[in-house]
Amino acid sequence: MDSTTGSSTEAREDPGWLGIEEASPFTGKNKVTKVAAEAKQWSSLVNATLVVLIMTMPPLIFIGGRLGAPTVWIKSTVANLSAPDREESKKDALLGGLLVPGFDEQSCVSRYQSVYYRKNMTRQPSPYLIKKLREHEALQRRCGPSTELYIQATERLRSGQQVLDSNDGCNYLVLISYRGLGNRLLATTSAFLYAMLTNRVLLVDPGHGNTLPKLFCEPFPGTTWVLSSDFPVTNFRDLEEAAPENYANVVLNRSRSVTGLRFVYAFLDHASSQASRLVYCDDHREFLHRVQWMILRTDQYMPPGLFYNPVYREELDRMFPRKDSVFYIVSRYLLHPSNEVWGMITRFYNSYLKKADERLGIQIRVFDDKPLQHILDQVLACTSQEHLLPGVVSTGGGTPSVSTAAGGRSRSKAVLITCLSSWYHDNIREMYWKSASTDGEVVSVHQPSHEGRQHWYHDEHDMKALAEIYLLSLTDKIVTTGWSTFGYVAHALGGMTPYITVKPQNETVPDPPCMRTVSMEPCAFTVPHFDCAKKNFGEDNPPRMPNVRTCEDAFWGVKLTDAE
C-alpha cells in the first residue's frame, strides 16, 4: 500500500454509477458524489473512454479515464491562495489584538486570511493575555536563535558549563516533537503556554526531516521558533524518564539540587509516572528558574494540569477569564498553516464546502486495519440521534418532504469525513446516492484523503493531516472519535463542542452512541493525581477543582470547562 494512494482496491465499480471520479483540489484522491433529494433514474450509462478536466481553480489538473482507470494529478507551481468573497463589513484580521500587523502577508497567507473562512470568534482574548503575548514576542526576539545572547547560551551548553541564575534574562524551553500530528499540536500549544508562564524562549524540535516549517508559519515576528540542527544536546530526543536530569529525579533523589546539571528535563509522556508529574506543582520559584535550559518531552495537553498549581492558576485566570477558551485562543495565535497547506485547505473548501447551507464534520479514528461495521453503525446512530443527518427513504416509502433554504431551493448539507480508510465514506455516500433523504435535503459526502495507515514525520502525510484538521474546524457541527487527539484538535481549533463517540465494547454499538461534550477544550490524559500541596501519591483520579472536570470519553483524563 502506498502512503499517498491508500488502498489498492479503491478503483472499483459501483453498479449503476456513472463512474467518473471528480477532481479534488486537495489531493486528487477524493471521490465526491452529490445526490439530489429525489434520486433520478439513469436512462443510460455513459461509457466514458476519456475525460480531460481542467480545473477552474488551479493548481490541480485532472486527467482521467473511464471507470476503474488510474487517475493522474499534476500540480502547478502556483497555489490558489485567494480569499473567499469579503463581506461588506471587513472582519478583524488581527482578532481583537491577538495577532500583530507587520508580517509579510505573502510569506504566510493564512495568518491574516483565515478569518474570512471562519465564523466570528466565540471567545475574545483578554487584555492581559494580549499584554503577555507582546512581552513574550519581545523575549523571543531578544533571546531567540541567531541573537548574540542565544549564541552565548548554546556555546555554554556545548562546553558543559553550567549556568545558574542567568543575569541576561534568557532562559529556554526546548520541546521534543514526537508521535502523531494531533499529539504534536497539543504538545506545542501546551509548551507555548508553559513558556509564557515561566518566561522562557520556546524552541520547537522540527522533527525528523525538518517537518515543522513545512506545516506552519513562524508565529513570532522577527525571529524563529525552530530549534537549530546544531543544538548542543545531541541525544535529547532519546532522553527517557530515568534520565538523571529528569525533574522527578532532581526532586526525589537529589534533594532539589541542580548543581552539575546542564539542563533540567521534564518527562510528561502519556505513560509518565506520578513522580514526573510533580513538575506541574513547581511554580518555577524554587529551583527551576535557576536553570537556563529546560527540555520538555510531552505528547499531551498540559493546561488542565497547570491549573492545579496555585501560582500558575492565578496567572491563567487573568489570561483566560473563560476557562474553556485556552486551546481555542492559543491555537489561533500560534498555529498558522504554511502557504502550501493553506492552498490545500482553501481549494478543497471553496470547491466542496463553501456553498453548502450547512457543513458537518465526521472524524473517524479506528485502531484496526480492517473496516468495522459496528463503527459505521455507531456513527450513523449518532448522526440520527442528534439529528445531524437526515434519514433516507426506504424502497416504496413514498415522496420525501422538502427542506428548503432561502430562495425556495432545496437545502444543502456538505458532509466532510476524515479517516485513514475510505470504506466509511463510501458507505455513507452510497446511502445518500441510492435513496433520497427523508426531508428532501441535498446531501453531499466528501473525503479529502485516505492514507490507509498513519505515518509519522512523512511530509506529505502530515500536510494532508493538518489540512484535514483545519477543514474539520471550518464545519458548523462535528462528530469526533473518543480518545483521538486528532479529533480534539479539530473541534477545539474550530471552537466547537463536539458530539463524541465513546469506545464500543464487544463490537456492539453503545447506548447512547455518542454524547455532546460540555466544553470545547481537549481532554488531558497526563495530569497530577494528587493535591500539589499534599503530594498524596496513590490516588486513582485527579483531585476535584473548579473549572476542571472528568472527560466524557476518558475517566482518567480531565478537561477545562467554563462551569464551576
Coordinates of C-alpha atoms in Angstrom, one line a residue:
M1 CA 0.0 0.0 0.0
D2 CA 1.4 3.4 -0.9
S3 CA 1.2 6.2 1.6
T4 CA -0.2 8.6 -0.9
T5 CA -2.7 6.4 -2.7
G6 CA -4.3 4.4 0.1
S7 CA -5.9 1.0 -0.6
S8 CA -5.2 -0.5 -4.0
T9 CA -8.8 -1.6 -4.2
E10 CA -10.1 2.0 -4.4
A11 CA -10.7 1.9 -8.2
R12 CA -13.8 -0.3 -8.2
E13 CA -17.1 -0.1 -9.9
D14 CA -20.4 1.0 -8.4
P15 CA -23.3 -0.6 -10.2
G16 CA -25.4 2.0 -11.9
W17 CA -22.9 4.7 -11.1
L18 CA -21.5 6.9 -13.9
G19 CA -18.1 6.1 -12.6
I20 CA -16.1 9.2 -13.2
E21 CA -14.1 10.3 -10.2
E22 CA -14.5 14.0 -9.7
A23 CA -11.4 16.1 -9.4
S24 CA -10.3 17.0 -5.9
P25 CA -8.4 20.3 -5.5
F26 CA -7.0 18.8 -2.3
T27 CA -5.1 15.6 -3.1
G28 CA -6.7 14.1 -6.2
K29 CA -7.9 11.0 -4.3
N30 CA -11.4 12.3 -3.3
K31 CA -14.5 10.6 -4.5
V32 CA -17.3 13.1 -4.4
T33 CA -21.0 12.3 -5.1
K34 CA -23.6 15.0 -4.9
V35 CA -27.0 13.4 -4.8
A36 CA -30.3 15.1 -5.3
A37 CA -33.1 14.8 -2.8
E38 CA -35.1 12.6 -5.2
A39 CA -33.0 10.0 -6.9
K40 CA -33.2 10.1 -10.7
Q41 CA -33.2 7.0 -12.7
W42 CA -30.4 6.9 -15.3
S43 CA -31.9 6.1 -18.7
S44 CA -28.5 5.0 -19.9
L45 CA -24.9 4.8 -18.7
V46 CA -22.1 6.7 -20.4
N47 CA -19.1 4.6 -21.1
A48 CA -16.6 7.5 -20.9
T49 CA -13.4 6.5 -22.6
L50 CA -11.6 9.7 -21.9
V51 CA -12.2 12.7 -19.8
V52 CA -9.9 15.7 -19.7
L53 CA -11.0 18.1 -17.0
I54 CA -9.1 21.3 -16.5
M55 CA -9.9 22.7 -13.0
T56 CA -11.3 26.2 -13.0
M57 CA -9.4 26.7 -9.8
P58 CA -5.7 25.9 -10.2
P59 CA -3.3 24.4 -9.4
L60 CA -4.7 20.9 -10.0
I61 CA -5.4 19.4 -13.4
F62 CA -7.2 16.1 -13.7
I63 CA -6.5 13.7 -16.5
G64 CA -8.7 10.6 -16.1
G65 CA -10.1 7.7 -18.0
R66 CA -13.2 5.6 -17.7
L67 CA -14.3 3.8 -14.7
G68 CA -11.5 1.9 -12.9
A69 CA -8.7 3.6 -14.9
P70 CA -5.9 5.3 -12.9
T71 CA -6.1 8.9 -12.2
V72 CA -3.2 11.3 -12.7
W73 CA -2.8 14.6 -10.9
I74 CA -0.5 17.3 -12.0
K75 CA 0.3 20.1 -9.5
S76 CA 1.1 23.6 -10.8
T77 CA 3.7 25.6 -9.0
V78 CA 1.3 28.4 -8.2
A79 CA -1.1 27.9 -5.3
N80 CA -4.5 29.3 -5.3
L81 CA -4.4 31.5 -2.3
S82 CA -7.3 33.8 -3.0
A83 CA -9.7 34.5 -0.1
P84 CA -13.4 34.0 -0.3
D85 CA -15.7 36.9 -1.1
R86 CA -15.3 39.5 1.6
E87 CA -18.4 40.7 3.5
E88 CA -19.2 44.3 3.2
S89 CA -18.0 44.9 6.8
K90 CA -14.4 43.7 6.8
K91 CA -13.6 41.3 9.5
D92 CA -10.9 42.0 12.1
A93 CA -7.9 40.1 10.7
L94 CA -5.9 40.8 13.9
L95 CA -8.6 39.0 16.0
G96 CA -9.0 41.8 18.6
G97 CA -5.3 42.3 19.1
L98 CA -4.4 38.7 19.4
L99 CA -2.2 39.0 16.2
V100 CA 0.1 41.8 15.3
P101 CA 0.5 43.5 12.0
G102 CA 3.8 43.8 10.1
F103 CA 4.3 40.3 8.9
D104 CA 4.9 39.7 5.2
E105 CA 1.4 38.6 4.2
Q106 CA 2.6 36.7 1.2
S107 CA 5.0 34.6 3.2
C108 CA 2.1 33.4 5.4
V109 CA -1.2 34.0 3.7
S110 CA -3.2 32.1 6.3
R111 CA -2.2 34.4 9.2
Y112 CA -4.5 37.2 8.1
Q113 CA -6.7 35.4 5.6
S114 CA -8.1 32.6 7.7
V115 CA -10.5 35.0 9.4
Y116 CA -12.6 35.1 6.2
Y117 CA -13.1 31.3 6.3
R118 CA -14.1 31.2 10.0
K119 CA -17.1 32.2 12.0
N120 CA -16.6 35.2 14.3
M121 CA -14.5 34.3 17.4
T122 CA -16.7 32.9 20.1
R123 CA -14.1 33.8 22.8
Q124 CA -12.2 37.0 22.8
P125 CA -8.6 37.4 24.0
S126 CA -8.3 39.2 27.3
P127 CA -6.3 42.5 27.5
Y128 CA -4.0 40.8 30.0
L129 CA -3.3 37.9 27.6
I130 CA -2.6 40.4 24.8
K131 CA -0.1 42.2 27.0
K132 CA 1.7 38.9 27.9
L133 CA 1.9 37.9 24.2
R134 CA 3.6 41.2 23.3
E135 CA 6.1 40.7 26.2
H136 CA 6.8 37.2 25.1
E137 CA 7.3 38.2 21.5
A138 CA 9.9 40.7 22.7
L139 CA 11.6 38.0 24.7
Q140 CA 11.7 35.6 21.7
R141 CA 13.3 38.4 19.5
R142 CA 15.8 39.4 22.2
C143 CA 17.0 35.9 23.1
G144 CA 16.0 33.7 20.1
P145 CA 18.2 31.9 17.6
S146 CA 20.8 34.0 15.7
T147 CA 21.0 36.6 18.5
E148 CA 24.3 37.1 20.4
L149 CA 22.6 36.0 23.6
Y150 CA 21.4 32.8 22.1
I151 CA 24.8 32.0 20.6
Q152 CA 26.4 32.5 24.0
A153 CA 23.9 30.3 25.7
T154 CA 24.3 27.4 23.3
E155 CA 28.1 27.7 23.5
R156 CA 28.0 27.4 27.3
L157 CA 25.7 24.4 26.9
R158 CA 28.0 22.8 24.3
S159 CA 31.1 23.3 26.6
G160 CA 29.3 21.7 29.5
Q161 CA 29.4 24.9 31.5
Q162 CA 26.5 25.1 34.0
V163 CA 24.6 28.4 34.1
L164 CA 22.6 29.1 37.2
D165 CA 20.7 32.3 37.8
S166 CA 21.5 33.7 34.3
N167 CA 21.7 37.5 34.5
D168 CA 20.8 38.2 30.9
G169 CA 17.2 37.1 31.3
C170 CA 17.4 34.5 28.6
N171 CA 16.1 31.1 29.6
Y172 CA 14.9 28.4 27.2
L173 CA 12.3 25.7 26.8
V174 CA 13.0 23.1 24.2
L175 CA 10.1 20.9 23.1
I176 CA 10.7 17.4 21.8
S177 CA 8.4 16.6 18.9
Y178 CA 7.1 13.0 18.6
R179 CA 4.1 10.8 17.9
G180 CA 1.2 11.8 15.5
L181 CA 0.3 15.2 14.4
G182 CA -2.6 15.6 16.8
N183 CA -0.3 14.8 19.8
R184 CA 2.3 17.3 18.5
L185 CA -0.2 20.1 18.1
L186 CA -1.5 19.6 21.7
A187 CA 2.1 19.5 22.9
T188 CA 3.1 22.6 21.0
T189 CA 0.3 24.8 22.3
S190 CA 1.0 23.4 25.8
A191 CA 4.7 24.2 25.6
F192 CA 4.0 27.7 24.4
L193 CA 1.7 28.4 27.3
Y194 CA 4.2 26.9 29.8
A195 CA 6.9 29.1 28.2
M196 CA 4.8 32.2 28.8
L197 CA 4.1 31.2 32.4
T198 CA 7.8 30.6 33.1
N199 CA 9.3 33.4 31.0
R200 CA 11.2 31.1 28.7
V201 CA 12.0 31.3 25.0
L202 CA 10.2 28.5 23.2
L203 CA 12.2 26.4 20.7
V204 CA 10.4 23.6 18.9
D205 CA 12.2 20.5 17.6
P206 CA 11.3 20.5 13.9
G207 CA 11.2 16.7 14.0
H208 CA 12.9 14.1 11.7
G209 CA 13.0 15.6 8.2
N210 CA 12.5 19.2 9.4
T211 CA 8.8 18.8 9.2
L212 CA 7.7 21.8 11.3
P213 CA 8.5 24.6 8.8
K214 CA 6.6 22.7 6.1
L215 CA 3.5 22.7 8.2
F216 CA 3.4 26.1 9.9
C217 CA 4.5 29.7 9.5
E218 CA 6.7 31.4 12.1
P219 CA 4.4 32.7 14.9
F220 CA 6.7 35.3 16.3
P221 CA 7.7 38.4 14.5
G222 CA 11.3 39.0 13.7
T223 CA 12.6 35.6 14.9
T224 CA 12.1 31.8 14.6
W225 CA 10.8 29.2 17.0
V226 CA 12.5 26.3 15.2
L227 CA 15.3 24.6 17.1
S228 CA 18.5 24.6 15.1
S229 CA 20.0 21.4 13.8
D230 CA 23.2 22.0 15.7
F231 CA 21.6 22.1 19.2
P232 CA 24.4 21.0 21.5
V233 CA 22.5 18.2 23.4
T234 CA 22.9 15.7 20.6
N235 CA 20.8 12.9 22.1
F236 CA 18.0 15.0 23.5
R237 CA 15.3 13.1 21.6
D238 CA 16.5 9.8 23.3
L239 CA 16.1 11.1 26.9
E240 CA 13.9 8.8 29.0
E241 CA 12.2 9.1 32.3
A242 CA 15.2 7.6 34.1
A243 CA 17.5 10.3 32.9
P244 CA 19.4 12.0 35.8
E245 CA 18.2 15.4 34.6
N246 CA 14.5 14.4 34.9
Y247 CA 12.6 16.6 37.2
A248 CA 11.4 13.7 39.3
N249 CA 15.0 12.5 39.9
V250 CA 16.1 16.0 40.9
V251 CA 13.3 16.3 43.4
L252 CA 13.3 12.8 44.9
N253 CA 17.0 11.7 44.5
R254 CA 19.0 15.0 44.5
S255 CA 17.1 17.0 47.2
R256 CA 16.2 19.6 44.5
S257 CA 19.9 20.3 43.8
V258 CA 20.6 21.2 40.2
T259 CA 24.3 21.5 40.8
G260 CA 26.3 19.9 37.9
L261 CA 23.3 19.7 35.6
R262 CA 23.4 21.5 32.2
F263 CA 19.6 21.3 31.9
V264 CA 16.5 20.0 33.6
Y265 CA 14.3 17.5 31.8
A266 CA 10.5 17.3 32.1
F267 CA 9.1 13.9 31.1
L268 CA 5.4 14.3 30.6
D269 CA 4.7 11.5 28.2
H270 CA 1.2 9.9 28.4
A271 CA 2.9 7.0 30.3
S272 CA 4.8 9.2 32.8
S273 CA 4.8 8.4 36.5
Q274 CA 3.1 10.5 39.1
A275 CA 6.6 11.5 40.3
S276 CA 7.4 13.0 36.9
R277 CA 4.1 14.9 37.1
L278 CA 5.4 16.8 40.2
V279 CA 6.7 19.4 37.7
Y280 CA 3.1 20.6 37.5
C281 CA 3.4 21.7 41.1
D282 CA 6.6 23.6 40.7
D283 CA 5.9 27.3 40.4
H284 CA 9.3 28.0 39.0
R285 CA 10.4 29.9 42.1
E286 CA 12.1 27.1 44.0
F287 CA 14.9 26.0 41.7
L288 CA 13.7 25.7 38.1
H289 CA 14.1 29.4 37.5
R290 CA 17.8 29.0 38.2
V291 CA 18.4 26.6 35.2
Q292 CA 18.9 28.3 31.8
W293 CA 17.9 25.3 29.7
M294 CA 14.8 23.1 30.2
I295 CA 13.9 20.2 27.8
L296 CA 10.2 19.1 27.7
R297 CA 9.0 15.7 26.4
T298 CA 5.3 15.5 26.1
D299 CA 2.6 14.2 23.7
Q300 CA -0.2 15.5 25.7
Y301 CA -2.3 18.6 26.5
M302 CA -0.9 20.2 29.6
P303 CA -3.1 23.3 30.5
P304 CA -5.6 21.5 32.8
G305 CA -2.6 20.2 34.8
L306 CA -1.1 23.7 35.1
F307 CA -4.4 24.9 36.8
Y308 CA -3.5 22.6 39.7
N309 CA -0.6 24.9 40.6
P310 CA -1.9 27.8 42.7
V311 CA 0.6 30.3 41.3
Y312 CA 0.0 29.3 37.7
R313 CA -3.7 29.3 38.2
E314 CA -3.7 32.9 39.4
E315 CA -1.9 33.9 36.2
L316 CA -4.1 31.7 34.0
D317 CA -7.2 33.2 35.5
R318 CA -6.1 36.6 34.3
M319 CA -5.1 35.4 30.9
F320 CA -8.3 33.3 30.3
P321 CA -11.4 34.5 32.1
R322 CA -13.3 31.9 30.1
K323 CA -11.6 28.7 31.0
D324 CA -12.9 26.8 28.0
S325 CA -11.0 29.1 25.6
V326 CA -7.4 28.2 26.3
F327 CA -6.7 26.0 23.2
Y328 CA -9.0 27.9 21.0
I329 CA -7.3 31.3 21.6
V330 CA -3.7 30.0 21.9
S331 CA -4.0 28.0 18.6
R332 CA -5.5 31.0 16.8
Y333 CA -2.4 32.9 17.8
L334 CA 0.2 30.2 17.3
L335 CA -0.8 27.8 14.5
H336 CA -0.9 29.3 11.0
P337 CA -0.7 26.7 8.2
S338 CA 2.1 27.2 5.7
N339 CA 1.2 28.5 2.2
E340 CA 1.3 25.1 0.7
V341 CA -1.0 23.6 3.4
W342 CA -3.3 26.7 3.2
G343 CA -3.6 26.2 -0.5
M344 CA -4.8 22.6 0.0
I345 CA -7.3 23.8 2.6
T346 CA -8.8 26.7 0.6
R347 CA -9.0 24.8 -2.7
F348 CA -11.0 22.0 -1.1
Y349 CA -13.2 24.3 1.0
N350 CA -14.1 26.5 -2.0
S351 CA -14.8 23.5 -4.2
Y352 CA -16.9 21.3 -1.9
L353 CA -17.9 23.0 1.3
K354 CA -18.3 26.8 0.8
K355 CA -21.7 26.8 -0.9
A356 CA -23.5 24.4 1.4
D357 CA -26.1 25.7 3.7
E358 CA -24.6 23.6 6.5
R359 CA -21.3 21.7 6.9
L360 CA -21.0 18.6 9.1
G361 CA -17.6 17.2 10.0
I362 CA -17.2 13.5 10.9
Q363 CA -13.8 12.3 12.2
I364 CA -13.4 8.5 12.4
R365 CA -10.4 7.0 14.1
V366 CA -10.2 3.3 14.1
F367 CA -7.3 1.4 15.6
D368 CA -7.8 -1.6 13.3
D369 CA -6.6 -2.3 9.8
K370 CA -10.0 -3.7 8.6
P371 CA -13.3 -1.8 8.2
L372 CA -15.6 -2.3 11.2
Q373 CA -19.4 -2.4 10.6
H374 CA -20.2 -1.6 14.2
I375 CA -18.2 1.6 14.0
L376 CA -20.1 2.7 10.9
D377 CA -23.4 1.8 12.7
Q378 CA -22.3 3.8 15.7
V379 CA -21.6 6.9 13.6
L380 CA -24.9 6.7 11.8
A381 CA -26.7 6.1 15.0
C382 CA -25.1 9.2 16.5
T383 CA -25.9 11.4 13.5
S384 CA -29.5 10.1 13.6
Q385 CA -30.0 10.5 17.3
E386 CA -28.6 14.1 17.3
H387 CA -30.4 15.0 14.1
L388 CA -27.2 15.8 12.3
L389 CA -28.0 13.9 9.1
P390 CA -31.4 13.2 7.6
G391 CA -32.7 9.7 7.2
V392 CA -33.2 8.1 3.8
V393 CA -36.5 7.0 2.1
S394 CA -36.8 3.2 2.0
T395 CA -37.9 1.5 -1.2
G396 CA -41.5 2.3 -1.8
G397 CA -41.5 4.7 1.1
G398 CA -43.3 7.4 -0.8
T399 CA -42.3 11.0 -1.6
P400 CA -40.0 12.8 0.9
S401 CA -40.8 16.1 2.4
V402 CA -38.9 19.1 1.1
S403 CA -36.4 21.1 3.2
T404 CA -35.9 24.4 1.6
A405 CA -33.3 27.2 2.0
A406 CA -33.6 30.9 1.2
G407 CA -34.9 31.4 -2.3
G408 CA -37.0 28.3 -2.3
R409 CA -34.2 25.9 -3.3
S410 CA -33.6 22.6 -1.6
R411 CA -31.5 22.9 1.5
S412 CA -27.9 21.5 1.1
K413 CA -25.6 19.8 3.6
A414 CA -21.9 19.0 2.9
V415 CA -20.5 16.2 4.9
L416 CA -16.7 16.1 5.4
I417 CA -15.4 12.7 6.5
T418 CA -11.8 12.2 7.6
C419 CA -10.5 8.7 8.1
L420 CA -7.5 6.6 7.2
S421 CA -9.9 4.3 5.4
S422 CA -12.3 5.2 2.6
W423 CA -14.8 2.4 3.5
Y424 CA -16.9 4.5 5.9
H425 CA -17.1 7.4 3.4
D426 CA -18.1 5.1 0.6
N427 CA -20.9 3.5 2.5
I428 CA -22.3 6.8 3.7
R429 CA -22.0 8.3 0.3
E430 CA -23.7 5.3 -1.3
M431 CA -26.6 5.5 1.2
Y432 CA -27.5 9.0 0.1
W433 CA -26.9 8.2 -3.6
K434 CA -29.2 5.2 -3.7
S435 CA -32.0 6.8 -1.7
A436 CA -33.5 10.3 -1.3
S437 CA -33.3 12.0 2.1
T438 CA -36.5 11.9 4.1
D439 CA -36.6 15.7 4.4
G440 CA -35.6 16.5 0.8
E441 CA -32.2 17.9 1.9
V442 CA -29.4 17.6 -0.7
V443 CA -26.5 15.7 1.0
S444 CA -23.0 15.6 -0.5
V445 CA -20.3 13.5 1.0
H446 CA -16.6 14.3 0.7
Q447 CA -13.3 12.7 1.9
P448 CA -10.0 14.6 1.1
S449 CA -7.7 11.6 1.5
H450 CA -7.4 8.0 2.8
E451 CA -3.9 7.1 3.6
G452 CA -4.5 3.6 4.7
R453 CA -2.3 3.8 7.8
Q454 CA -0.7 6.5 9.9
H455 CA 2.8 7.7 9.0
W456 CA 5.0 9.8 11.4
Y457 CA 7.1 12.6 10.1
H458 CA 6.2 11.9 6.5
D459 CA 5.9 15.4 5.0
E460 CA 3.0 14.8 2.6
H461 CA 1.1 12.7 5.1
D462 CA 1.4 15.4 7.8
M463 CA 0.4 18.1 5.4
K464 CA -2.7 16.3 4.4
A465 CA -3.5 15.6 8.1
L466 CA -3.1 19.2 9.0
A467 CA -5.3 20.3 6.1
E468 CA -8.0 17.8 7.2
I469 CA -7.8 19.0 10.8
Y470 CA -8.2 22.6 9.6
L471 CA -11.1 21.7 7.3
L472 CA -12.9 19.9 10.1
S473 CA -12.5 23.0 12.2
L474 CA -14.3 25.0 9.5
T475 CA -17.5 23.0 9.7
D476 CA -20.6 24.0 11.6
K477 CA -21.0 20.9 13.7
I478 CA -18.7 18.0 14.3
V479 CA -18.7 14.3 15.4
T480 CA -15.3 13.1 16.7
T481 CA -13.9 9.8 18.0
G482 CA -13.2 9.5 21.7
W483 CA -9.5 9.3 22.8
S484 CA -8.4 10.8 19.4
T485 CA -6.0 13.8 19.7
F486 CA -6.7 14.5 16.0
G487 CA -10.4 15.0 16.8
Y488 CA -9.6 17.0 20.0
V489 CA -7.5 19.5 18.0
A490 CA -10.1 19.8 15.2
H491 CA -13.1 20.7 17.4
A492 CA -11.0 22.9 19.7
L493 CA -9.5 24.8 16.8
G494 CA -12.9 25.5 15.5
G495 CA -14.4 26.5 18.9
M496 CA -17.0 23.7 18.7
T497 CA -18.4 21.4 21.4
P498 CA -18.4 18.1 19.6
Y499 CA -20.6 15.1 19.6
I500 CA -18.1 12.5 20.7
T501 CA -18.4 8.7 20.1
V502 CA -17.4 6.5 23.0
K503 CA -15.3 3.4 22.6
P504 CA -17.6 0.4 21.9
Q505 CA -17.3 -2.8 23.8
N506 CA -17.6 -6.3 22.3
E507 CA -18.2 -4.8 18.8
T508 CA -21.6 -3.5 19.9
V509 CA -22.9 0.0 19.4
P510 CA -23.1 1.8 22.7
D511 CA -26.3 3.3 24.0
P512 CA -26.2 6.2 23.6
P513 CA -23.8 6.0 20.6
C514 CA -22.4 9.5 21.3
M515 CA -22.7 12.4 23.6
R516 CA -22.3 16.2 23.4
T517 CA -19.3 17.4 25.4
V518 CA -19.7 20.2 27.9
S519 CA -16.6 22.1 26.7
M520 CA -14.7 22.7 23.5
E521 CA -11.4 22.1 25.3
P522 CA -9.3 19.0 24.5
C523 CA -9.0 16.2 27.1
A524 CA -5.8 16.0 29.1
F525 CA -4.6 12.4 30.0
T526 CA -1.4 13.3 31.8
V527 CA -2.3 15.4 34.9
P528 CA -1.4 15.0 38.6
H529 CA -3.5 12.5 40.5
F530 CA -2.6 14.3 43.8
D531 CA -3.0 17.6 45.5
C532 CA 0.0 19.8 44.9
A533 CA 0.1 20.9 48.5
K534 CA -0.2 17.4 49.9
K535 CA 1.5 15.4 47.2
N536 CA -0.6 12.5 48.2
F537 CA 0.5 9.8 45.7
G538 CA -1.6 6.8 45.1
E539 CA -4.9 8.5 44.2
D540 CA -6.8 6.8 41.3
N541 CA -8.2 10.0 39.8
P542 CA -7.2 13.7 39.6
P543 CA -8.4 15.8 42.6
R544 CA -11.5 17.9 42.1
M545 CA -11.1 21.6 41.5
P546 CA -13.1 24.5 39.9
N547 CA -13.4 24.6 36.1
V548 CA -11.9 21.1 35.7
R549 CA -14.0 18.1 35.2
T550 CA -13.6 14.5 34.0
C551 CA -13.6 13.9 30.3
E552 CA -16.6 12.3 28.8
D553 CA -14.6 9.7 26.9
A554 CA -11.7 9.0 29.4
F555 CA -12.4 8.8 33.1
W556 CA -8.7 9.2 33.9
G557 CA -8.5 12.5 32.0
V558 CA -9.7 16.0 32.7
K559 CA -10.7 19.0 30.7
L560 CA -11.2 22.7 31.3
T561 CA -14.8 24.0 31.4
D562 CA -16.3 27.4 31.9
A563 CA -18.7 25.9 34.5
E564 CA -17.6 25.9 38.1

